[in-house]
Amino acid sequence: MYKNNIEGIDMSHRDPQHKQTYTPRSSSFEEHIYKTMLSFGIEQFAYYVENRRNASAQPVIFSNYPKKWLSVYREKRLHSRDPVIRYAYNSVIPFSWSDAINHEITHQERLFLDQSSTLFHHNGYTFTLNDAKGNIALLSVSNPSGKKRFNQIVEKHKSTLQMSLIELHHDYLINFSKRPRTMIKNSELTDREKDILSWSCKGKTYAEISIIIGITERTVKFHMLNIVKKLKVTNTKEAIFRANKLNLV
């Protein structure tokens, strides 16, 4: 994750129109997004992808939000209580978070806002994109330091930010979502790894999988590390997402 600290950086020499091409070799995808947002003078971002055709799948999130918050957000599946996400389902144009918050929200969404208010001022914008594969991709930008010109920055670059989302999602699909099975031909999953991955996709914990399969929890973790390496992802969540996409289990 990257810290939200761009104080003192002169942004005048950066050109928001200049697209920085992402390749897995040159930098991490998250760093690529960070640098893109930095070119606009935006401190905080979240790129979110959810497949609307698979309600059980965990959304993919690249963000420089606080690590602890992201961990809780993923673990508790808080996207299901996030009014910004629900509002985005029905929006095809960029919107301010105030639009979502002032819209009709549920009791659970109100609790979510109360919980997150200590971390966020709820001052942000979200850009939306729906693709042909049933994915909804969102680019959310926020203003944690309370910059007075934040709204002006977003309004000024709104069309360019929307195009940035399109380009980022294109890069994501090419480098993460659309890799064919042949790309892991030389590192096929073993039967044991497939078994563990299958149970993981069903929401089982390492401890539960160890009991089901009859091996130690440490061995389950060892196999999962190999799975993550073979699928060229960074964690178990992404491995599950990739496995579902490639129909590996």
PDB file of N, CA and C in Angstrom, residues 17-113:
ATOM      1  N   GLN A  17      -3.120  14.114 -19.050  1.00  0.00           N
ATOM      2  CA  GLN A  17      -3.506  13.495 -20.311  1.00  0.00           C
ATOM      3  C   GLN A  17      -2.539  12.382 -20.702  1.00  0.00           C
ATOM      4  N   HIS A  18      -1.358  12.361 -20.062  1.00  0.00           N
ATOM      5  CA  HIS A  18      -0.350  11.383 -20.444  1.00  0.00           C
ATOM      6  C   HIS A  18      -0.650  10.047 -19.789  1.00  0.00           C
ATOM      7  N   LYS A  19      -0.858   9.026 -20.593  1.00  0.00           N
ATOM      8  CA  LYS A  19      -1.162   7.700 -20.070  1.00  0.00           C
ATOM      9  C   LYS A  19       0.122   6.940 -19.787  1.00  0.00           C
ATOM     10  N   GLN A  20       0.251   6.433 -18.554  1.00  0.00           N
ATOM     11  CA  GLN A  20       1.389   5.605 -18.210  1.00  0.00           C
ATOM     12  C   GLN A  20       1.010   4.159 -18.467  1.00  0.00           C
ATOM     13  N   THR A  21       1.686   3.529 -19.402  1.00  0.00           N
ATOM     14  CA  THR A  21       1.353   2.163 -19.772  1.00  0.00           C
ATOM     15  C   THR A  21       1.811   1.201 -18.692  1.00  0.00           C
ATOM     16  N   TYR A  22       0.920   0.302 -18.304  1.00  0.00           N
ATOM     17  CA  TYR A  22       1.243  -0.668 -17.272  1.00  0.00           C
ATOM     18  C   TYR A  22       1.705  -1.973 -17.890  1.00  0.00           C
ATOM     19  N   THR A  23       2.746  -2.533 -17.347  1.00  0.00           N
ATOM     20  CA  THR A  23       3.147  -3.901 -17.661  1.00  0.00           C
ATOM     21  C   THR A  23       3.518  -4.561 -16.348  1.00  0.00           C
ATOM     22  N   PRO A  24       3.258  -5.861 -16.199  1.00  0.00           N
ATOM     23  CA  PRO A  24       3.579  -6.526 -14.946  1.00  0.00           C
ATOM     24  C   PRO A  24       5.054  -6.418 -14.585  1.00  0.00           C
ATOM     25  N   ARG A  25       5.926  -6.260 -15.572  1.00  0.00           N
ATOM     26  CA  ARG A  25       7.359  -6.200 -15.299  1.00  0.00           C
ATOM     27  C   ARG A  25       7.771  -4.847 -14.724  1.00  0.00           C
ATOM     28  N   SER A  26       7.137  -3.784 -15.162  1.00  0.00           N
ATOM     29  CA  SER A  26       7.615  -2.449 -14.804  1.00  0.00           C
ATOM     30  C   SER A  26       7.218  -2.020 -13.399  1.00  0.00           C
ATOM     31  N   SER A  27       6.030  -2.385 -12.938  1.00  0.00           N
ATOM     32  CA  SER A  27       5.591  -1.973 -11.603  1.00  0.00           C
ATOM     33  C   SER A  27       4.340  -2.741 -11.245  1.00  0.00           C
ATOM     34  N   SER A  28       3.953  -2.650  -9.992  1.00  0.00           N
ATOM     35  CA  SER A  28       2.713  -3.296  -9.582  1.00  0.00           C
ATOM     36  C   SER A  28       1.533  -2.513 -10.142  1.00  0.00           C
ATOM     37  N   PHE A  29       0.439  -3.211 -10.323  1.00  0.00           N
ATOM     38  CA  PHE A  29      -0.761  -2.571 -10.859  1.00  0.00           C
ATOM     39  C   PHE A  29      -1.226  -1.469  -9.917  1.00  0.00           C
ATOM     40  N   GLU A  30      -1.119  -1.723  -8.632  1.00  0.00           N
ATOM     41  CA  GLU A  30      -1.557  -0.732  -7.647  1.00  0.00           C
ATOM     42  C   GLU A  30      -0.712   0.537  -7.730  1.00  0.00           C
ATOM     43  N   GLU A  31       0.584   0.354  -7.908  1.00  0.00           N
ATOM     44  CA  GLU A  31       1.461   1.515  -8.037  1.00  0.00           C
ATOM     45  C   GLU A  31       1.136   2.290  -9.305  1.00  0.00           C
ATOM     46  N   HIS A  32       0.777   1.563 -10.354  1.00  0.00           N
ATOM     47  CA  HIS A  32       0.375   2.201 -11.611  1.00  0.00           C
ATOM     48  C   HIS A  32      -0.837   3.107 -11.389  1.00  0.00           C
ATOM     49  N   ILE A  33      -1.831   2.604 -10.655  1.00  0.00           N
ATOM     50  CA  ILE A  33      -3.016   3.418 -10.369  1.00  0.00           C
ATOM     51  C   ILE A  33      -2.626   4.617  -9.511  1.00  0.00           C
ATOM     52  N   TYR A  34      -1.792   4.362  -8.514  1.00  0.00           N
ATOM     53  CA  TYR A  34      -1.345   5.430  -7.614  1.00  0.00           C
ATOM     54  C   TYR A  34      -0.700   6.571  -8.393  1.00  0.00           C
ATOM     55  N   LYS A  35       0.192   6.225  -9.301  1.00  0.00           N
ATOM     56  CA  LYS A  35       0.882   7.254 -10.080  1.00  0.00           C
ATOM     57  C   LYS A  35      -0.084   7.992 -10.999  1.00  0.00           C
ATOM     58  N   THR A  36      -1.052   7.257 -11.536  1.00  0.00           N
ATOM     59  CA  THR A  36      -2.049   7.892 -12.394  1.00  0.00           C
ATOM     60  C   THR A  36      -2.860   8.912 -11.606  1.00  0.00           C
ATOM     61  N   MET A  37      -3.312   8.529 -10.417  1.00  0.00           N
ATOM     62  CA  MET A  37      -4.093   9.442  -9.587  1.00  0.00           C
ATOM     63  C   MET A  37      -3.236  10.611  -9.100  1.00  0.00           C
ATOM     64  N   LEU A  38      -1.979  10.326  -8.803  1.00  0.00           N
ATOM     65  CA  LEU A  38      -1.077  11.372  -8.345  1.00  0.00           C
ATOM     66  C   LEU A  38      -0.928  12.462  -9.394  1.00  0.00           C
ATOM     67  N   SER A  39      -1.008  12.088 -10.666  1.00  0.00           N
ATOM     68  CA  SER A  39      -0.871  13.066 -11.742  1.00  0.00           C
ATOM     69  C   SER A  39      -2.013  14.076 -11.751  1.00  0.00           C
ATOM     70  N   PHE A  40      -3.121  13.726 -11.108  1.00  0.00           N
ATOM     71  CA  PHE A  40      -4.248  14.652 -10.983  1.00  0.00           C
ATOM     72  C   PHE A  40      -4.209  15.420  -9.660  1.00  0.00           C
ATOM     73  N   GLY A  41      -3.304  15.049  -8.775  1.00  0.00           N
ATOM     74  CA  GLY A  41      -3.271  15.654  -7.450  1.00  0.00           C
ATOM     75  C   GLY A  41      -4.253  15.011  -6.501  1.00  0.00           C
ATOM     76  N   ILE A  42      -4.651  13.765  -6.800  1.00  0.00           N
ATOM     77  CA  ILE A  42      -5.608  13.036  -5.968  1.00  0.00           C
ATOM     78  C   ILE A  42      -4.853  12.131  -5.003  1.00  0.00           C
ATOM     79  N   GLU A  43      -5.198  12.216  -3.725  1.00  0.00           N
ATOM     80  CA  GLU A  43      -4.456  11.523  -2.679  1.00  0.00           C
ATOM     81  C   GLU A  43      -4.863  10.071  -2.486  1.00  0.00           C
ATOM     82  N   GLN A  44      -6.137   9.797  -2.570  1.00  0.00           N
ATOM     83  CA  GLN A  44      -6.621   8.480  -2.168  1.00  0.00           C
ATOM     84  C   GLN A  44      -7.534   7.891  -3.238  1.00  0.00           C
ATOM     85  N   PHE A  45      -7.381   6.594  -3.479  1.00  0.00           N
ATOM     86  CA  PHE A  45      -8.154   5.957  -4.550  1.00  0.00           C
ATOM     87  C   PHE A  45      -8.547   4.538  -4.152  1.00  0.00           C
ATOM     88  N   ALA A  46      -9.522   4.025  -4.857  1.00  0.00           N
ATOM     89  CA  ALA A  46      -9.874   2.609  -4.763  1.00  0.00           C
ATOM     90  C   ALA A  46     -10.401   2.181  -6.129  1.00  0.00           C
ATOM     91  N   TYR A  47      -9.753   1.182  -6.715  1.00  0.00           N
ATOM     92  CA  TYR A  47     -10.235   0.579  -7.965  1.00  0.00           C
ATOM     93  C   TYR A  47     -10.882  -0.741  -7.569  1.00  0.00           C
ATOM     94  N   TYR A  48     -12.143  -0.901  -7.919  1.00  0.00           N
ATOM     95  CA  TYR A  48     -12.972  -2.001  -7.418  1.00  0.00           C
ATOM     96  C   TYR A  48     -13.591  -2.738  -8.597  1.00  0.00           C
ATOM     97  N   VAL A  49     -13.485  -4.061  -8.591  1.00  0.00           N
ATOM     98  CA  VAL A  49     -14.092  -4.865  -9.655  1.00  0.00           C
ATOM     99  C   VAL A  49     -14.942  -5.962  -9.030  1.00  0.00           C
ATOM    100  N   GLU A  50     -16.179  -6.029  -9.451  1.00  0.00           N
ATOM    101  CA  GLU A  50     -17.093  -7.067  -8.958  1.00  0.00           C
ATOM    102  C   GLU A  50     -17.817  -7.688 -10.142  1.00  0.00           C
ATOM    103  N   ASN A  51     -17.906  -9.010 -10.141  1.00  0.00           N
ATOM    104  CA  ASN A  51     -18.651  -9.687 -11.192  1.00  0.00           C
ATOM    105  C   ASN A  51     -20.097  -9.849 -10.747  1.00  0.00           C
ATOM    106  N   ARG A  52     -20.999  -9.157 -11.421  1.00  0.00           N
ATOM    107  CA  ARG A  52     -22.413  -9.161 -11.016  1.00  0.00           C
ATOM    108  C   ARG A  52     -23.084 -10.503 -11.287  1.00  0.00           C
ATOM    109  N   ARG A  53     -22.449 -11.343 -12.111  1.00  0.00           N
ATOM    110  CA  ARG A  53     -23.033 -12.648 -12.423  1.00  0.00           C
ATOM    111  C   ARG A  53     -22.656 -13.709 -11.393  1.00  0.00           C
ATOM    112  N   ASN A  54     -21.737 -13.383 -10.517  1.00  0.00           N
ATOM    113  CA  ASN A  54     -21.281 -14.331  -9.500  1.00  0.00           C
ATOM    114  C   ASN A  54     -21.321 -13.651  -8.136  1.00  0.00           C
ATOM    115  N   ALA A  55     -22.466 -13.735  -7.501  1.00  0.00           N
ATOM    116  CA  ALA A  55     -22.680 -13.008  -6.244  1.00  0.00           C
ATOM    117  C   ALA A  55     -21.776 -13.495  -5.119  1.00  0.00           C
ATOM    118  N   SER A  56     -21.311 -14.746  -5.201  1.00  0.00           N
ATOM    119  CA  SER A  56     -20.478 -15.290  -4.127  1.00  0.00           C
ATOM    120  C   SER A  56     -19.009 -14.909  -4.262  1.00  0.00           C
ATOM    121  N   ALA A  57     -18.625 -14.412  -5.431  1.00  0.00           N
ATOM    122  CA  ALA A  57     -17.219 -14.066  -5.656  1.00  0.00           C
ATOM    123  C   ALA A  57     -16.829 -12.820  -4.867  1.00  0.00           C
ATOM    124  N   GLN A  58     -15.630 -12.839  -4.328  1.00  0.00           N
ATOM    125  CA  GLN A  58     -15.121 -11.687  -3.584  1.00  0.00           C
ATOM    126  C   GLN A  58     -14.673 -10.607  -4.564  1.00  0.00           C
ATOM    127  N   PRO A  59     -15.111  -9.371  -4.389  1.00  0.00           N
ATOM    128  CA  PRO A  59     -14.645  -8.294  -5.270  1.00  0.00           C
ATOM    129  C   PRO A  59     -13.133  -8.127  -5.180  1.00  0.00           C
ATOM    130  N   VAL A  60     -12.554  -7.645  -6.252  1.00  0.00           N
ATOM    131  CA  VAL A  60     -11.122  -7.354  -6.278  1.00  0.00           C
ATOM    132  C   VAL A  60     -10.942  -5.861  -6.019  1.00  0.00           C
ATOM    133  N   ILE A  61     -10.040  -5.522  -5.117  1.00  0.00           N
ATOM    134  CA  ILE A  61      -9.830  -4.118  -4.752  1.00  0.00           C
ATOM    135  C   ILE A  61      -8.344  -3.790  -4.768  1.00  0.00           C
ATOM    136  N   PHE A  62      -8.004  -2.755  -5.499  1.00  0.00           N
ATOM    137  CA  PHE A  62      -6.659  -2.179  -5.450  1.00  0.00           C
ATOM    138  C   PHE A  62      -6.825  -0.775  -4.872  1.00  0.00           C
ATOM    139  N   SER A  63      -6.162  -0.487  -3.768  1.00  0.00           N
ATOM    140  CA  SER A  63      -6.407   0.795  -3.107  1.00  0.00           C
ATOM    141  C   SER A  63      -5.249   1.180  -2.199  1.00  0.00           C
ATOM    142  N   ASN A  64      -5.129   2.469  -1.921  1.00  0.00           N
ATOM    143  CA  ASN A  64      -4.175   2.918  -0.907  1.00  0.00           C
ATOM    144  C   ASN A  64      -4.900   3.402   0.346  1.00  0.00           C
ATOM    145  N   TYR A  65      -6.117   2.898   0.566  1.00  0.00           N
ATOM    146  CA  TYR A  65      -6.793   3.108   1.836  1.00  0.00           C
ATOM    147  C   TYR A  65      -5.960   2.426   2.932  1.00  0.00           C
ATOM    148  N   PRO A  66      -6.183   2.760   4.198  1.00  0.00           N
ATOM    149  CA  PRO A  66      -5.449   2.100   5.287  1.00  0.00           C
ATOM    150  C   PRO A  66      -5.577   0.578   5.211  1.00  0.00           C
ATOM    151  N   LYS A  67      -4.468  -0.116   5.402  1.00  0.00           N
ATOM    152  CA  LYS A  67      -4.447  -1.574   5.268  1.00  0.00           C
ATOM    153  C   LYS A  67      -5.459  -2.253   6.189  1.00  0.00           C
ATOM    154  N   LYS A  68      -5.530  -1.767   7.432  1.00  0.00           N
ATOM    155  CA  LYS A  68      -6.429  -2.392   8.402  1.00  0.00           C
ATOM    156  C   LYS A  68      -7.878  -2.283   7.943  1.00  0.00           C
ATOM    157  N   TRP A  69      -8.230  -1.114   7.412  1.00  0.00           N
ATOM    158  CA  TRP A  69      -9.595  -0.919   6.936  1.00  0.00           C
ATOM    159  C   TRP A  69      -9.894  -1.839   5.755  1.00  0.00           C
ATOM    160  N   LEU A  70      -8.974  -1.952   4.811  1.00  0.00           N
ATOM    161  CA  LEU A  70      -9.177  -2.821   3.651  1.00  0.00           C
ATOM    162  C   LEU A  70      -9.329  -4.274   4.076  1.00  0.00           C
ATOM    163  N   SER A  71      -8.545  -4.676   5.065  1.00  0.00           N
ATOM    164  CA  SER A  71      -8.624  -6.046   5.555  1.00  0.00           C
ATOM    165  C   SER A  71     -10.005  -6.344   6.134  1.00  0.00           C
ATOM    166  N   VAL A  72     -10.506  -5.428   6.951  1.00  0.00           N
ATOM    167  CA  VAL A  72     -11.841  -5.591   7.539  1.00  0.00           C
ATOM    168  C   VAL A  72     -12.907  -5.539   6.448  1.00  0.00           C
ATOM    169  N   TYR A  73     -12.748  -4.627   5.505  1.00  0.00           N
ATOM    170  CA  TYR A  73     -13.715  -4.452   4.413  1.00  0.00           C
ATOM    171  C   TYR A  73     -13.859  -5.746   3.620  1.00  0.00           C
ATOM    172  N   ARG A  74     -12.714  -6.394   3.339  1.00  0.00           N
ATOM    173  CA  ARG A  74     -12.748  -7.646   2.575  1.00  0.00           C
ATOM    174  C   ARG A  74     -13.297  -8.790   3.419  1.00  0.00           C
ATOM    175  N   GLU A  75     -12.752  -8.921   4.628  1.00  0.00           N
ATOM    176  CA  GLU A  75     -13.117 -10.041   5.488  1.00  0.00           C
ATOM    177  C   GLU A  75     -14.602 -10.034   5.837  1.00  0.00           C
ATOM    178  N   LYS A  76     -15.142  -8.854   6.127  1.00  0.00           N
ATOM    179  CA  LYS A  76     -16.548  -8.736   6.525  1.00  0.00           C
ATOM    180  C   LYS A  76     -17.476  -8.525   5.326  1.00  0.00           C
ATOM    181  N   ARG A  77     -16.885  -8.521   4.128  1.00  0.00           N
ATOM    182  CA  ARG A  77     -17.657  -8.307   2.896  1.00  0.00           C
ATOM    183  C   ARG A  77     -18.524  -7.046   3.010  1.00  0.00           C
ATOM    184  N   LEU A  78     -17.882  -5.972   3.437  1.00  0.00           N
ATOM    185  CA  LEU A  78     -18.609  -4.729   3.694  1.00  0.00           C
ATOM    186  C   LEU A  78     -19.108  -4.056   2.429  1.00  0.00           C
ATOM    187  N   HIS A  79     -18.658  -4.531   1.265  1.00  0.00           N
ATOM    188  CA  HIS A  79     -19.194  -3.959   0.030  1.00  0.00           C
ATOM    189  C   HIS A  79     -20.701  -4.145  -0.042  1.00  0.00           C
ATOM    190  N   SER A  80     -21.211  -5.190   0.637  1.00  0.00           N
ATOM    191  CA  SER A  80     -22.652  -5.448   0.628  1.00  0.00           C
ATOM    192  C   SER A  80     -23.422  -4.434   1.472  1.00  0.00           C
ATOM    193  N   ARG A  81     -22.698  -3.641   2.288  1.00  0.00           N
ATOM    194  CA  ARG A  81     -23.342  -2.621   3.122  1.00  0.00           C
ATOM    195  C   ARG A  81     -22.918  -1.212   2.723  1.00  0.00           C
ATOM    196  N   ASP A  82     -22.123  -1.121   1.691  1.00  0.00           N
ATOM    197  CA  ASP A  82     -21.570   0.167   1.272  1.00  0.00           C
ATOM    198  C   ASP A  82     -22.562   0.880   0.350  1.00  0.00           C
ATOM    199  N   PRO A  83     -23.135   2.003   0.785  1.00  0.00           N
ATOM    200  CA  PRO A  83     -24.129   2.695  -0.039  1.00  0.00           C
ATOM    201  C   PRO A  83     -23.559   3.221  -1.354  1.00  0.00           C
ATOM    202  N   VAL A  84     -22.255   3.496  -1.382  1.00  0.00           N
ATOM    203  CA  VAL A  84     -21.632   3.960  -2.626  1.00  0.00           C
ATOM    204  C   VAL A  84     -21.648   2.847  -3.666  1.00  0.00           C
ATOM    205  N   ILE A  85     -21.367   1.619  -3.228  1.00  0.00           N
ATOM    206  CA  ILE A  85     -21.381   0.477  -4.149  1.00  0.00           C
ATOM    207  C   ILE A  85     -22.790   0.250  -4.679  1.00  0.00           C
ATOM    208  N   ARG A  86     -23.768   0.271  -3.784  1.00  0.00           N
ATOM    209  CA  ARG A  86     -25.150   0.030  -4.225  1.00  0.00           C
ATOM    210  C   ARG A  86     -25.618   1.119  -5.184  1.00  0.00           C
ATOM    211  N   TYR A  87     -25.252   2.353  -4.899  1.00  0.00           N
ATOM    212  CA  TYR A  87     -25.635   3.465  -5.774  1.00  0.00           C
ATOM    213  C   TYR A  87     -24.981   3.303  -7.141  1.00  0.00           C
ATOM    214  N   ALA A  88     -23.746   2.805  -7.145  1.00  0.00           N
ATOM    215  CA  ALA A  88     -23.012   2.631  -8.402  1.00  0.00           C
ATOM    216  C   ALA A  88     -23.656   1.575  -9.297  1.00  0.00           C
ATOM    217  N   TYR A  89     -24.327   0.594  -8.688  1.00  0.00           N
ATOM    218  CA  TYR A  89     -24.993  -0.437  -9.479  1.00  0.00           C
ATOM    219  C   TYR A  89     -25.988   0.175 -10.467  1.00  0.00           C
ATOM    220  N   ASN A  90     -26.569   1.296 -10.095  1.00  0.00           N
ATOM    221  CA  ASN A  90     -27.627   1.904 -10.905  1.00  0.00           C
ATOM    222  C   ASN A  90     -27.195   3.209 -11.557  1.00  0.00           C
ATOM    223  N   SER A  91     -25.894   3.448 -11.597  1.00  0.00           N
ATOM    224  CA  SER A  91     -25.403   4.690 -12.187  1.00  0.00           C
ATOM    225  C   SER A  91     -24.426   4.398 -13.317  1.00  0.00           C
ATOM    226  N   VAL A  92     -24.552   5.136 -14.401  1.00  0.00           N
ATOM    227  CA  VAL A  92     -23.622   4.996 -15.524  1.00  0.00           C
ATOM    228  C   VAL A  92     -22.776   6.253 -15.686  1.00  0.00           C
ATOM    229  N   ILE A  93     -22.966   7.200 -14.790  1.00  0.00           N
ATOM    230  CA  ILE A  93     -22.193   8.444 -14.840  1.00  0.00           C
ATOM    231  C   ILE A  93     -21.490   8.648 -13.503  1.00  0.00           C
ATOM    232  N   PRO A  94     -20.413   9.439 -13.472  1.00  0.00           N
ATOM    233  CA  PRO A  94     -19.723   9.715 -12.211  1.00  0.00           C
ATOM    234  C   PRO A  94     -20.668  10.391 -11.214  1.00  0.00           C
ATOM    235  N   PHE A  95     -20.475  10.105  -9.955  1.00  0.00           N
ATOM    236  CA  PHE A  95     -21.332  10.728  -8.942  1.00  0.00           C
ATOM    237  C   PHE A  95     -20.532  11.043  -7.684  1.00  0.00           C
ATOM    238  N   SER A  96     -21.010  12.035  -6.964  1.00  0.00           N
ATOM    239  CA  SER A  96     -20.421  12.399  -5.681  1.00  0.00           C
ATOM    240  C   SER A  96     -20.941  11.450  -4.610  1.00  0.00           C
ATOM    241  N   TRP A  97     -20.109  11.144  -3.625  1.00  0.00           N
ATOM    242  CA  TRP A  97     -20.565  10.269  -2.549  1.00  0.00           C
ATOM    243  C   TRP A  97     -21.755  10.852  -1.817  1.00  0.00           C
ATOM    244  N   SER A  98     -21.864  12.159  -1.792  1.00  0.00           N
ATOM    245  CA  SER A  98     -23.007  12.782  -1.121  1.00  0.00           C
ATOM    246  C   SER A  98     -24.311  12.378  -1.800  1.00  0.00           C
ATOM    247  N   ASP A  99     -24.253  12.141  -3.122  1.00  0.00           N
ATOM    248  CA  ASP A  99     -25.448  11.681  -3.836  1.00  0.00           C
ATOM    249  C   ASP A  99     -25.900  10.328  -3.302  1.00  0.00           C
ATOM    250  N   ALA A 100     -24.923   9.451  -3.058  1.00  0.00           N
ATOM    251  CA  ALA A 100     -25.242   8.114  -2.559  1.00  0.00           C
ATOM    252  C   ALA A 100     -25.683   8.146  -1.104  1.00  0.00           C
ATOM    253  N   ILE A 101     -24.990   8.953  -0.306  1.00  0.00           N
ATOM    254  CA  ILE A 101     -25.286   9.011   1.124  1.00  0.00           C
ATOM    255  C   ILE A 101     -26.632   9.669   1.395  1.00  0.00           C
ATOM    256  N   ASN A 102     -26.982  10.657   0.587  1.00  0.00           N
ATOM    257  CA  ASN A 102     -28.252  11.360   0.774  1.00  0.00           C
ATOM    258  C   ASN A 102     -29.419  10.654   0.103  1.00  0.00           C
ATOM    259  N   HIS A 103     -29.107   9.585  -0.624  1.00  0.00           N
ATOM    260  CA  HIS A 103     -30.149   8.774  -1.242  1.00  0.00           C
ATOM    261  C   HIS A 103     -30.751   7.892  -0.152  1.00  0.00           C
ATOM    262  N   GLU A 104     -31.805   7.174  -0.470  1.00  0.00           N
ATOM    263  CA  GLU A 104     -32.404   6.277   0.512  1.00  0.00           C
ATOM    264  C   GLU A 104     -31.407   5.175   0.867  1.00  0.00           C
ATOM    265  N   ILE A 105     -31.027   5.095   2.132  1.00  0.00           N
ATOM    266  CA  ILE A 105     -30.081   4.070   2.553  1.00  0.00           C
ATOM    267  C   ILE A 105     -30.698   3.205   3.640  1.00  0.00           C
ATOM    268  N   THR A 106     -30.202   1.980   3.740  1.00  0.00           N
ATOM    269  CA  THR A 106     -30.727   1.026   4.704  1.00  0.00           C
ATOM    270  C   THR A 106     -30.083   1.236   6.074  1.00  0.00           C
ATOM    271  N   HIS A 107     -30.615   0.534   7.059  1.00  0.00           N
ATOM    272  CA  HIS A 107     -30.057   0.608   8.413  1.00  0.00           C
ATOM    273  C   HIS A 107     -28.620   0.099   8.422  1.00  0.00           C
ATOM    274  N   GLN A 108     -28.364  -1.012   7.704  1.00  0.00           N
ATOM    275  CA  GLN A 108     -27.012  -1.567   7.638  1.00  0.00           C
ATOM    276  C   GLN A 108     -26.044  -0.588   6.978  1.00  0.00           C
ATOM    277  N   GLU A 109     -26.512   0.114   5.971  1.00  0.00           N
ATOM    278  CA  GLU A 109     -25.668   1.101   5.300  1.00  0.00           C
ATOM    279  C   GLU A 109     -25.375   2.285   6.218  1.00  0.00           C
ATOM    280  N   ARG A 110     -26.339   2.656   7.029  1.00  0.00           N
ATOM    281  CA  ARG A 110     -26.120   3.732   7.989  1.00  0.00           C
ATOM    282  C   ARG A 110     -25.071   3.326   9.026  1.00  0.00           C
ATOM    283  N   LEU A 111     -25.124   2.081   9.470  1.00  0.00           N
ATOM    284  CA  LEU A 111     -24.116   1.579  10.402  1.00  0.00           C
ATOM    285  C   LEU A 111     -22.736   1.587   9.756  1.00  0.00           C
ATOM    286  N   PHE A 112     -22.695   1.204   8.485  1.00  0.00           N
ATOM    287  CA  PHE A 112     -21.427   1.215   7.753  1.00  0.00           C
ATOM    288  C   PHE A 112     -20.845   2.625   7.711  1.00  0.00           C
ATOM    289  N   LEU A 113     -21.676   3.606   7.430  1.00  0.00           N
ATOM    290  CA  LEU A 113     -21.217   4.995   7.370  1.00  0.00           C
ATOM    291  C   LEU A 113     -20.702   5.465   8.725  1.00  0.00           C
TER     292      LEU A 113
END
